[in-house]
Coordinates of C-alpha atoms in Angstrom, one line a residue:
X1 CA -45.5 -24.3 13.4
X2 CA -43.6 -27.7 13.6
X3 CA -45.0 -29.0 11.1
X4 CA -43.8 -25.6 8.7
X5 CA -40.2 -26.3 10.6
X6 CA -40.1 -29.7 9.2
X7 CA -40.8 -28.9 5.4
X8 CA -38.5 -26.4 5.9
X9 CA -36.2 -29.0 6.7
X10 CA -36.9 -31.9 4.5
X11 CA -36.5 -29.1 1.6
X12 CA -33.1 -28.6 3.2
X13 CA -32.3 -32.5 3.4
X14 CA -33.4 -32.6 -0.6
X15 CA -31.2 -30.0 -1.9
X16 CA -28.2 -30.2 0.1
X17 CA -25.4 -32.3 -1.6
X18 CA -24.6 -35.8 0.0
X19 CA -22.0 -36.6 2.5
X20 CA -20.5 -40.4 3.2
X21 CA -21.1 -40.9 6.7
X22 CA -19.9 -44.2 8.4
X23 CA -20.6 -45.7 5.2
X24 CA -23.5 -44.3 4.3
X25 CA -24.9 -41.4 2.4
X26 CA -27.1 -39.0 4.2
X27 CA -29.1 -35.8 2.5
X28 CA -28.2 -33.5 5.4
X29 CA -28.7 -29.7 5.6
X30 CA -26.0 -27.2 6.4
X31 CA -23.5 -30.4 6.8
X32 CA -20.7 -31.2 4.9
X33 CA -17.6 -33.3 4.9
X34 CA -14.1 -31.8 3.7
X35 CA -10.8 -33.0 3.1
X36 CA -9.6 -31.5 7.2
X37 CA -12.4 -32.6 8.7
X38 CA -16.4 -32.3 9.0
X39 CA -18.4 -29.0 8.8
X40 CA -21.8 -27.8 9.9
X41 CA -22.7 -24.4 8.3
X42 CA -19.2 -23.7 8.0
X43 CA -17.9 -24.3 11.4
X44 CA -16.0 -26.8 11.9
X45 CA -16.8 -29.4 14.4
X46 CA -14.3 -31.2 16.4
X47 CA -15.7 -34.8 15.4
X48 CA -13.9 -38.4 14.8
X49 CA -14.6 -38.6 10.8
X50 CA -14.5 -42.5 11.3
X51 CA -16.9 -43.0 13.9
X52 CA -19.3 -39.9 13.2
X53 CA -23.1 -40.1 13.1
X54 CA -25.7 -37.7 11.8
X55 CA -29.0 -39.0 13.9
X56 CA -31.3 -36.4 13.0
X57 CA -31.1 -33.0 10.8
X58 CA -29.2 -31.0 14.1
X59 CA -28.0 -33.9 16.5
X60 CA -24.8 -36.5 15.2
X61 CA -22.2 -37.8 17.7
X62 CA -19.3 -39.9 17.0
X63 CA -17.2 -42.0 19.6
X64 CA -16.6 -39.7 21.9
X65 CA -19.2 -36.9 22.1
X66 CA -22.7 -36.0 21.4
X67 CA -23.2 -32.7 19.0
X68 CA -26.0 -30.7 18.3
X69 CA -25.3 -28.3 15.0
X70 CA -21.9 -28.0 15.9
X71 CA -22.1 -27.5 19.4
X72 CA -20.6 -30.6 21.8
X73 CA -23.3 -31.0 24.3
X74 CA -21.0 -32.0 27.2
X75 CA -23.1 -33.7 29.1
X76 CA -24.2 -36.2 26.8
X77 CA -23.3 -39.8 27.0
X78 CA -22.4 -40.4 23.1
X79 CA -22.4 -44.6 23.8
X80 CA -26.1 -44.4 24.6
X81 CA -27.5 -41.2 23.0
X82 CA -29.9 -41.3 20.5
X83 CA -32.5 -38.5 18.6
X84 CA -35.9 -38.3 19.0
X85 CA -36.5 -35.4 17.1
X86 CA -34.7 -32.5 15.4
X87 CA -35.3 -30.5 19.2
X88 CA -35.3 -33.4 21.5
X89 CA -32.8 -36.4 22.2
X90 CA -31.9 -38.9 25.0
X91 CA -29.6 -41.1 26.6
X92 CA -29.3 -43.4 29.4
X93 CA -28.9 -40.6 31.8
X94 CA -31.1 -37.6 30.6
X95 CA -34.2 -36.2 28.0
X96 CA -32.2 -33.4 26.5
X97 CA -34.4 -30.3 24.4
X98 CA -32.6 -27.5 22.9
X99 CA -34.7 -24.4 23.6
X100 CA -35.2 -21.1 21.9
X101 CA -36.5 -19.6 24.9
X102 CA -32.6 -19.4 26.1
X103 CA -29.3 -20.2 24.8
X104 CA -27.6 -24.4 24.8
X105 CA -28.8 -27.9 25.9
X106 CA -30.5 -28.6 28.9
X107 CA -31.9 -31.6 30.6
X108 CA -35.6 -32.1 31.1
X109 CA -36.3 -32.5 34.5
X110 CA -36.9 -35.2 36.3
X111 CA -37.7 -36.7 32.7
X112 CA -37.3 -40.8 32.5
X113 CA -35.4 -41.3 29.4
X114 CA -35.8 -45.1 29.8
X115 CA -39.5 -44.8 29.0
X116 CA -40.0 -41.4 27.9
X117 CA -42.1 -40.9 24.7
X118 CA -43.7 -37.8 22.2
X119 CA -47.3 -37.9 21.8
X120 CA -46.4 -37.2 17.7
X121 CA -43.6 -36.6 15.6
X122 CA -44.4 -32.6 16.3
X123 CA -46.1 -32.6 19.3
X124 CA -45.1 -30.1 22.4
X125 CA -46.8 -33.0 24.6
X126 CA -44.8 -36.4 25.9
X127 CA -44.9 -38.6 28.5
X128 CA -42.8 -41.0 30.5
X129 CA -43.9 -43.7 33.1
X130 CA -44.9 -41.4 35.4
X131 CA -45.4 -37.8 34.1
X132 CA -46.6 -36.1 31.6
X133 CA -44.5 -32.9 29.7
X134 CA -44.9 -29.6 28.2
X135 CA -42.1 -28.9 25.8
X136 CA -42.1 -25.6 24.0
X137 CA -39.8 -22.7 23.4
X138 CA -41.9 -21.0 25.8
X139 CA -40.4 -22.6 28.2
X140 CA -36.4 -22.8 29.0
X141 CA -35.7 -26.7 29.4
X142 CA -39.1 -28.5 29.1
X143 CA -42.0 -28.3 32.1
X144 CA -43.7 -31.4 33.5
X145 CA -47.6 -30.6 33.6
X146 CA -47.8 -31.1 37.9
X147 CA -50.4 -33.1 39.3
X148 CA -51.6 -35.0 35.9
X149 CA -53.1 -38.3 35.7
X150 CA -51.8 -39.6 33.0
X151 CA -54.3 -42.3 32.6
X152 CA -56.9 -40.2 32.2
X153 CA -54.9 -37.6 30.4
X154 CA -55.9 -35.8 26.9
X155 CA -54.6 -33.7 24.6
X156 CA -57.1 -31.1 23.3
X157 CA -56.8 -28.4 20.6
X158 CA -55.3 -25.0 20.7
X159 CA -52.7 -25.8 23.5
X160 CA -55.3 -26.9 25.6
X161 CA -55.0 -30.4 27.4
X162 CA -57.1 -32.1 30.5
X163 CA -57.2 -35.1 32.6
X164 CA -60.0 -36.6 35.3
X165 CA -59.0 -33.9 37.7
X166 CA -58.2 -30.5 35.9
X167 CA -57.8 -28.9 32.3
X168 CA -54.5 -27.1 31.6
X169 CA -53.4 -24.8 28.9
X170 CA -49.7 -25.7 27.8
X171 CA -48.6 -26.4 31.1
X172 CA -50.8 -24.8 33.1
X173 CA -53.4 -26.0 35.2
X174 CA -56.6 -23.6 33.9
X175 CA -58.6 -22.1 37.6
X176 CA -61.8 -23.0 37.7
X177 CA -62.3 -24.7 34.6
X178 CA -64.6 -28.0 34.4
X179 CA -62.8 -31.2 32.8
X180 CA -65.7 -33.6 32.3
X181 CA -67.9 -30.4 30.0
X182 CA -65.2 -28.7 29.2
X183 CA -64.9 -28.3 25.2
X184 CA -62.4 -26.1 22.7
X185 CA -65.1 -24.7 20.6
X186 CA -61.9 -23.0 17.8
X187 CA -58.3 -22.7 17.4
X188 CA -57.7 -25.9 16.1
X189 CA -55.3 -24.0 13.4
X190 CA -54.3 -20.7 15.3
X191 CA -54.7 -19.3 18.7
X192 CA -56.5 -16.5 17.5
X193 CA -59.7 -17.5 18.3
X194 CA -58.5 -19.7 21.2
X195 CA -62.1 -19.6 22.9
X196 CA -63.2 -22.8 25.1
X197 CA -66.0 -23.3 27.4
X198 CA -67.1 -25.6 30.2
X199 CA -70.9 -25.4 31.5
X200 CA -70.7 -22.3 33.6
X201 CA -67.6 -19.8 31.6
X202 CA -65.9 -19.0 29.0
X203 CA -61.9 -19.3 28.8
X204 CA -59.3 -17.5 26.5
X205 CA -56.0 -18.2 26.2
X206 CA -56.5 -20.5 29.2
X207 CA -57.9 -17.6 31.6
X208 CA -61.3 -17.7 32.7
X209 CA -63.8 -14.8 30.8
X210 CA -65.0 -12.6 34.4
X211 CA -68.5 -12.6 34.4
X212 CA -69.3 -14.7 31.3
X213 CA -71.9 -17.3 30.4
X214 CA -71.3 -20.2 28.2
X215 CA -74.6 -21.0 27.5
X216 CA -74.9 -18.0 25.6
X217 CA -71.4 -17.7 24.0
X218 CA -71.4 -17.6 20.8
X219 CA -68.0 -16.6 18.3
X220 CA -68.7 -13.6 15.5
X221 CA -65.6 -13.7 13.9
X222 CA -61.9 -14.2 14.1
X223 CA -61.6 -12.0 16.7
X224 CA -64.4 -11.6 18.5
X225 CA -67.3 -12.8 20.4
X226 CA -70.2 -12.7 22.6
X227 CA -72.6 -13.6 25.4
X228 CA -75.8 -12.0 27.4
X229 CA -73.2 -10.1 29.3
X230 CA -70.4 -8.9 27.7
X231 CA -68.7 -8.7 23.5
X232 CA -64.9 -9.8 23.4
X233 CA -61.9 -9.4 21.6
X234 CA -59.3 -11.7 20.9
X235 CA -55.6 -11.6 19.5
X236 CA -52.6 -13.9 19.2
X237 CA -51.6 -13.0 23.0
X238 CA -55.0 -12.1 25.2
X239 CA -58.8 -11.4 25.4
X240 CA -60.2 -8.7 26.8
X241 CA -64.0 -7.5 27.3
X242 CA -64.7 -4.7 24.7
X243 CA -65.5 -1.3 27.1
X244 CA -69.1 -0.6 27.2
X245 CA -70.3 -2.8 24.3
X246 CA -74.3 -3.5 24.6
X247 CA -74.2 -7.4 23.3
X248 CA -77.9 -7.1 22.8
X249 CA -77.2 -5.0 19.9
X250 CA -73.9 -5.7 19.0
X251 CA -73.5 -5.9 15.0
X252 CA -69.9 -7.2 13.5
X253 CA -69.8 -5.0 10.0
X254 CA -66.9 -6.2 8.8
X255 CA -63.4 -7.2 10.2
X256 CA -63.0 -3.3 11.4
X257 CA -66.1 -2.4 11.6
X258 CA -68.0 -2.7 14.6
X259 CA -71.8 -0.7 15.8
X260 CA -74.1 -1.4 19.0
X261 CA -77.3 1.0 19.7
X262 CA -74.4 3.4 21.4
X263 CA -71.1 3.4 20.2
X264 CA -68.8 2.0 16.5
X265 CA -66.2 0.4 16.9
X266 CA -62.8 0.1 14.9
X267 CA -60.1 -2.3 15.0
X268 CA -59.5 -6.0 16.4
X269 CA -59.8 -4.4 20.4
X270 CA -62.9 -2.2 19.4
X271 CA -61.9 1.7 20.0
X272 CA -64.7 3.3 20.1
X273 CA -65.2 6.5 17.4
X274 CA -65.8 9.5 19.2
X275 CA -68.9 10.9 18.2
X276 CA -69.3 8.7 15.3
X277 CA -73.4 7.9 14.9
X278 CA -74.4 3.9 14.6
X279 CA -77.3 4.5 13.2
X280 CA -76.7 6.4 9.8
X281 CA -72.8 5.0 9.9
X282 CA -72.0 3.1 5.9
X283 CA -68.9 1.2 5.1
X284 CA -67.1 2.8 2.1
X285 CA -64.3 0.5 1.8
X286 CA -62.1 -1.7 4.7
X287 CA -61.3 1.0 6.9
X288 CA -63.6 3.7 5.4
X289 CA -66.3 4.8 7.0
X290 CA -69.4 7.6 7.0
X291 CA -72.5 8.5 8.6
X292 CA -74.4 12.0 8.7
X293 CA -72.0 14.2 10.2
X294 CA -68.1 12.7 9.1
X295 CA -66.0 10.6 6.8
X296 CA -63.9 8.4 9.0
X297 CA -60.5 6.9 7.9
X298 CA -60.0 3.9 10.5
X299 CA -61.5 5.7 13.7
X300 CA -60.0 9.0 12.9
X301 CA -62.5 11.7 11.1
X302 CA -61.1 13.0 7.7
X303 CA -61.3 16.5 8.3
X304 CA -63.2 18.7 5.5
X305 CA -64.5 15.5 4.0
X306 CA -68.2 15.6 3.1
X307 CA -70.4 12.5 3.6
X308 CA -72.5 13.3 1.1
X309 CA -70.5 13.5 -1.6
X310 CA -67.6 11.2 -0.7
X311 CA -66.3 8.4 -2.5
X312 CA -63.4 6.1 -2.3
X313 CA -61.1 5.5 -5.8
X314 CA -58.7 3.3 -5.1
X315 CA -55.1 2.5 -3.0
X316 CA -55.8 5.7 -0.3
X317 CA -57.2 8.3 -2.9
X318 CA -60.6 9.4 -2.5
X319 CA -62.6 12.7 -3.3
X320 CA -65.8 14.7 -2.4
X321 CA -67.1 17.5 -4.1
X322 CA -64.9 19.8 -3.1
X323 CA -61.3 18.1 -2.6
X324 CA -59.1 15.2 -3.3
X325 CA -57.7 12.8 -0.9
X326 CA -54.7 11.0 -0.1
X327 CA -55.5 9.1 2.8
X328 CA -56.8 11.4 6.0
X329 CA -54.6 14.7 4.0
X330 CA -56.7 17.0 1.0
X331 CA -54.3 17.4 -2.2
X332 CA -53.9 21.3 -2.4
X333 CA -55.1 22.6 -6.1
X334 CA -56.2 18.8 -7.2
X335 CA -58.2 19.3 -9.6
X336 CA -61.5 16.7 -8.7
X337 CA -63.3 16.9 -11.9
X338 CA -60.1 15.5 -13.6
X339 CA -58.1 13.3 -11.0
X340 CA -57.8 9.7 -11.8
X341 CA -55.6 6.8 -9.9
X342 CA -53.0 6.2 -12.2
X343 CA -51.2 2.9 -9.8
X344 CA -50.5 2.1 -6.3
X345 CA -49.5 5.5 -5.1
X346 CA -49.4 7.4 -8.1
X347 CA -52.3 9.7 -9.5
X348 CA -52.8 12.7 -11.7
X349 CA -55.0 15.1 -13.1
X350 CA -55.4 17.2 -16.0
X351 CA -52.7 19.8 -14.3
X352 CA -50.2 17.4 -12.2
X353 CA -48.9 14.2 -11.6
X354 CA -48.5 12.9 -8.2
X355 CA -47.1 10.9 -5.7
X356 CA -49.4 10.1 -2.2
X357 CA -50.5 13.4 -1.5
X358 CA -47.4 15.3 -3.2
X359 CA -47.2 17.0 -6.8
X360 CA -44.1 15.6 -8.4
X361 CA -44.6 17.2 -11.7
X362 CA -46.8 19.4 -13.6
X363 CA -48.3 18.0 -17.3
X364 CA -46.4 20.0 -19.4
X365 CA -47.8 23.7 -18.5
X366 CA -46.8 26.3 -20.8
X367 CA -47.1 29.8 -21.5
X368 CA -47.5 30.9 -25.0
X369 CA -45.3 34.2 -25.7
X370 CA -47.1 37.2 -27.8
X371 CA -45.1 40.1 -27.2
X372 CA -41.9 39.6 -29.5
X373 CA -39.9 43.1 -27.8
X374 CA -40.2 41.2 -24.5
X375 CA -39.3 38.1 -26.1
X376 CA -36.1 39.0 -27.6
X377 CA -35.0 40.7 -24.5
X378 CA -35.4 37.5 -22.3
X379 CA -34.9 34.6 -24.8
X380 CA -33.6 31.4 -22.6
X381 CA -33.6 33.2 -19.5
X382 CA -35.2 32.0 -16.2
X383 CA -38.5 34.0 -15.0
X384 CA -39.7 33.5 -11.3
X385 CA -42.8 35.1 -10.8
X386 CA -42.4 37.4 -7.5
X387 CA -46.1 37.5 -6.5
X388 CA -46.8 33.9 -7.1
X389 CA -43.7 32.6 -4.3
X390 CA -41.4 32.3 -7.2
X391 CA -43.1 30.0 -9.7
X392 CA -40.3 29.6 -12.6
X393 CA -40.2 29.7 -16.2
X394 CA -38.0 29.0 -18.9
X395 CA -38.3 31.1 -22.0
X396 CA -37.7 29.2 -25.3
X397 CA -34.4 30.9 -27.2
X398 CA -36.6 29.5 -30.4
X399 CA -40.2 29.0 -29.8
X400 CA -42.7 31.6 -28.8
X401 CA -43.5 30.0 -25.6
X402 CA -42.8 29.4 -22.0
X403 CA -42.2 26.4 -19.8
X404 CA -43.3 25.9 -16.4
X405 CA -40.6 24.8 -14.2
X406 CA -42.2 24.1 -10.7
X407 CA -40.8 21.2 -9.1
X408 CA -37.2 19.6 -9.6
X409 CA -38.7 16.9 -11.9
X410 CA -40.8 19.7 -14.1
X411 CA -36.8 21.5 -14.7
X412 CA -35.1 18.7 -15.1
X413 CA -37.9 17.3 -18.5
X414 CA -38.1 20.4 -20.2
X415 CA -34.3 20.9 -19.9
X416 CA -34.0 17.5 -21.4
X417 CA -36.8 17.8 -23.6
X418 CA -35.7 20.8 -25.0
X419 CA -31.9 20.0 -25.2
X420 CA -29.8 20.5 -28.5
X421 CA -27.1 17.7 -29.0
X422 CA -23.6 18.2 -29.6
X423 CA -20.4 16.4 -30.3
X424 CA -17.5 15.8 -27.8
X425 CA -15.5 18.0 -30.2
X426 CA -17.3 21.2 -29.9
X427 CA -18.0 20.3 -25.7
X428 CA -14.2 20.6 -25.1
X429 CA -13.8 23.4 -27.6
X430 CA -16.0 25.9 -25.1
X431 CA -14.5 25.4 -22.2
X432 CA -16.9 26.0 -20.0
X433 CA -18.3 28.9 -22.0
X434 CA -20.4 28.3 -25.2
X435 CA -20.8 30.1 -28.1
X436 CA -23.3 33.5 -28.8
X437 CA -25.8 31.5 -30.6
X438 CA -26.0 28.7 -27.9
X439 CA -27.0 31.7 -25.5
X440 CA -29.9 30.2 -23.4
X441 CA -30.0 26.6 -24.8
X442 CA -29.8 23.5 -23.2
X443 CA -27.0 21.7 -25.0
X444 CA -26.7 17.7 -24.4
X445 CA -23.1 16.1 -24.7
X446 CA -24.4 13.3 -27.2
X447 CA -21.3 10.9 -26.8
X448 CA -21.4 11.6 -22.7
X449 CA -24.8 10.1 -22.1
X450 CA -26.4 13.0 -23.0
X451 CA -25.2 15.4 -19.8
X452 CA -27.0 18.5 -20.1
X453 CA -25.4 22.1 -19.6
X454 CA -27.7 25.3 -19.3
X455 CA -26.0 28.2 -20.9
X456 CA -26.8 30.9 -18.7
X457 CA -27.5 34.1 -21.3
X458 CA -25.4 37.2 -19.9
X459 CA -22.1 35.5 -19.4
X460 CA -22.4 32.4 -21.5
X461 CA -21.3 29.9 -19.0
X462 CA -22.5 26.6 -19.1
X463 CA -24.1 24.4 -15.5
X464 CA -24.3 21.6 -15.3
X465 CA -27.8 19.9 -15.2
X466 CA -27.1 15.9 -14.0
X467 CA -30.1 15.4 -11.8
X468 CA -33.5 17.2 -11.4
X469 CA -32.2 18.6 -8.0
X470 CA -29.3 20.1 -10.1
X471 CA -31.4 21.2 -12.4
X472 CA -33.5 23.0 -10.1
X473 CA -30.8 24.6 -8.3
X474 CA -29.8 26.1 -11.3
X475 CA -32.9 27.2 -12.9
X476 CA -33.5 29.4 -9.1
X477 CA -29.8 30.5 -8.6
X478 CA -29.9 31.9 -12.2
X479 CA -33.6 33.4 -12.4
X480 CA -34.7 37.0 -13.0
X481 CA -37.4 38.3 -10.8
X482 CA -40.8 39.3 -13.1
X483 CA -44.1 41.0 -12.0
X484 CA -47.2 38.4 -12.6
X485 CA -48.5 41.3 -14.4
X486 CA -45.7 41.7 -16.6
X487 CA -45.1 37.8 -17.4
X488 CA -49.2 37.6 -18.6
X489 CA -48.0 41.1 -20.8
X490 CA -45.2 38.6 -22.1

């Protein structure tokens, strides 16, 4: 992590523009000189230009005080201070770390600044004549490790550190734990697999494993890991001892996927599945899942799903013989024989277009128009089928044909699709009521961006159609009611 904080840094100190400091130009992030004085990410600080002193990328001083950012850390001696890193500086009197763990500067305690050292440029460890330290923003002003011999004393992986007497994880002293065989056996990189042993336990994030044998340890995965007695699970903050998991039979399927002779398992802490089977259970995809009796979606069953038939398309869709899925939810009137993932979270069949599980258009359904006494009687009027919860229509003023209208989006294409362009000069000329042979038409104000109007047939008057919800709106306010019997007559 201090390692990513210093590239972060050094990418700072090359790209920020360069400042005349006592004579010398520095590279220095977030710090800049002006004509009325000097600046750190635009606050001013109240420094001595002459005698000022950038010493690392956060701590400067001048004559008479000691800053860090633009902070005056009071208690500083500015004759004597020095950096040590961007964090950590010293002067005669005190170590001084700035913590995230809680606001401001604060001594070390007890440090000796005279002969007090980092192990590395990065490293949370130091020492001084005497002691030896654990400096972290875990922790609010820096913790000596008690009782260390610091001749003996050495630094280990994954915050793990031992001397002749004891072995300590970040500064604390680990119970039970055997210095002279005790080993970090991963977590050199993260602490996600922060397993150690000595030759009687296993340890975890510096706690002891109850009841578990290092001979037989042995790490599966990332995240877990076994022995004779017990499987475990591991994350970024603890371990814990997965509930009833038979190690003898234990099998790690994939990162999600667990099984033993009794139980699967999902997830980094291993819930079980209730009532999932082990020993007919397949993996469909990362956290898909079947055996005889369900389809599983993480550890949750995907009700009406059929094992049997069930396969996995692609970014949460999948179908069975019977229905299409969006994640653990069927798609209502999908058709399957049809349906195909069009991108991330967008699919569509020969009938719809969705979005996730949700229609948010239909492809263009029409209805073509045969009975020309009904036709002239409701050219460009609005039908809503009655029987079928309102389904709308719109009835071509030209074409022997109707439109399906069922969602906001379906309204708002055919109203565009169908609309008839006109010039500003005839738009201002109706006034808000169009002509007899524009009854039912979509007209679209061609030098306006192409606004579309709906010119409602009985009255003439023309509204507005500027978004799909408008659209919509209008199409259901303005609709006539019509028998499903007597729209198939149409």
């Amino acid at each position: 992590m201090k390692n990513l904080l210093y590239l972060i840094f050094l990418i700072f100190i090359l790209t920020s523009n360069p400042v005349n400091v006592a004579g010398k130009d520095f590279f220095i992030a977030a710090l800049e000189k002006r004509a009325d004085g000097i600046y750190f990410s635009d606050h001013k600080m109240d420094a001595d230009p002459e005698t000022f002193q950038q010493l690392d990328v956060f701590w400067s001083k001048d004559k008479n005080k000691v800053f860090y950012r633009w902070h005056v850390v009071d208690v500083a001696d500015p004759g004597s201070f020095e950096a040590i890193n961007y964090q950590i500086g010293k002067d005669k009197y005190n170590v001084y770390w700035n913590s995230q763990f809680s606001e401001g500067i604060h001594a070390i305690k007890d440090a000796d600044p005279k002969t007090f050292v980092l192990c590395g440029p990065t490293s949370v460890y130091a020492y001084d004549k005497e002691r030896v330290f654990y400096i972290s923003s875990e922790t609010a002003d820096g913790q000596e490790i008690k009782g260390t011999d610091k001749e003996s004393f050495e630094i280990l992986r994954g915050s793990y550190s031992k001397d002749k007497n004891n072995v300590y994880y970040k500064n604390e002293i680990v119970e039970s734990a055997d210095p002279d065989s005790f080993k970090v056996i991963q977590g050199s990189v993260t602490d996600f697999t922060n397993y150690s042993i000595d030759s009687h336990y296993v340890y975890c994030h510096g706690k002891k494993l109850d009841n578990s044998d290092a001979k037989t340890f042995e790490i599966i995965n990332q995240y877990n890991a076994k022995d004779k007695n017990n499987v475990y699970t591991n994350n970024l903050f603890e371990c814990n001892i997965m509930t009833g998991a038979d190690p003898g039979s234990y099998v790690d399927l994939s990162r999600n996927y667990k099984k033993d002779k009794n139980n699967v398992y999902f997830g980094y802490w291993g819930d079980i599945i209730e009532n999932a089977d082990p020993e007919s259970l397949e993996l469909i995809q990362d956290i898909y899942s079947k055996d005889k009796n369900n389809v599983y979606l993480m550890a949750d069953v995907i009700e009406g799903a059929d094992p049997k038939t069930f396969r996995y398309l692609n970014y949460g869709y999948s179908l069975d013989a019977n229905n299409v899925f969006y994640m653990d939810k069927a798609i209502k009137g999908a058709d399957i024989n049809s349906f195909r993932v069009v991108k991330e979270k967008y699919a569509a069949d020969s009938f719809a277009n969705y979005f996730q599980d949700i229609v948010i258009s239909r492809n263009g359904k029409t209805h073509d128009i045969k009975n020309k006494i009904m036709h002239d009687r409701l050219r460009g009027r609005i039908l809503l089928e009655t029987e079928k919860n309102g389904e709308a229509w719109y009835v071509s003023p030209d074409l022997n044909k109707a439109y399906y209208l069922g969602l906001p989006l379906d309204a708002f294409a055919v109203m565009r699709e169908l609309g008839l362009g006109i010039s500003e000069t005839n738009y201002n000329s109706f006034k808000g009521y169009a002509p007899q042979k524009l009854s039912g038409k979509i007209i679209l104000r061609t030098e306006a961006m192409g606004e579309a109007y709906y010119v409602n047939p009985p009255d003439l008057k023309m509204h507005y159609l500027g978004r799909p919800a408008d659209a919509f709106r209008v199409m259901r306010e303005l609709g006539l009611g019509i028998s499903s019997e007597d729209f198939d007559n149409l």
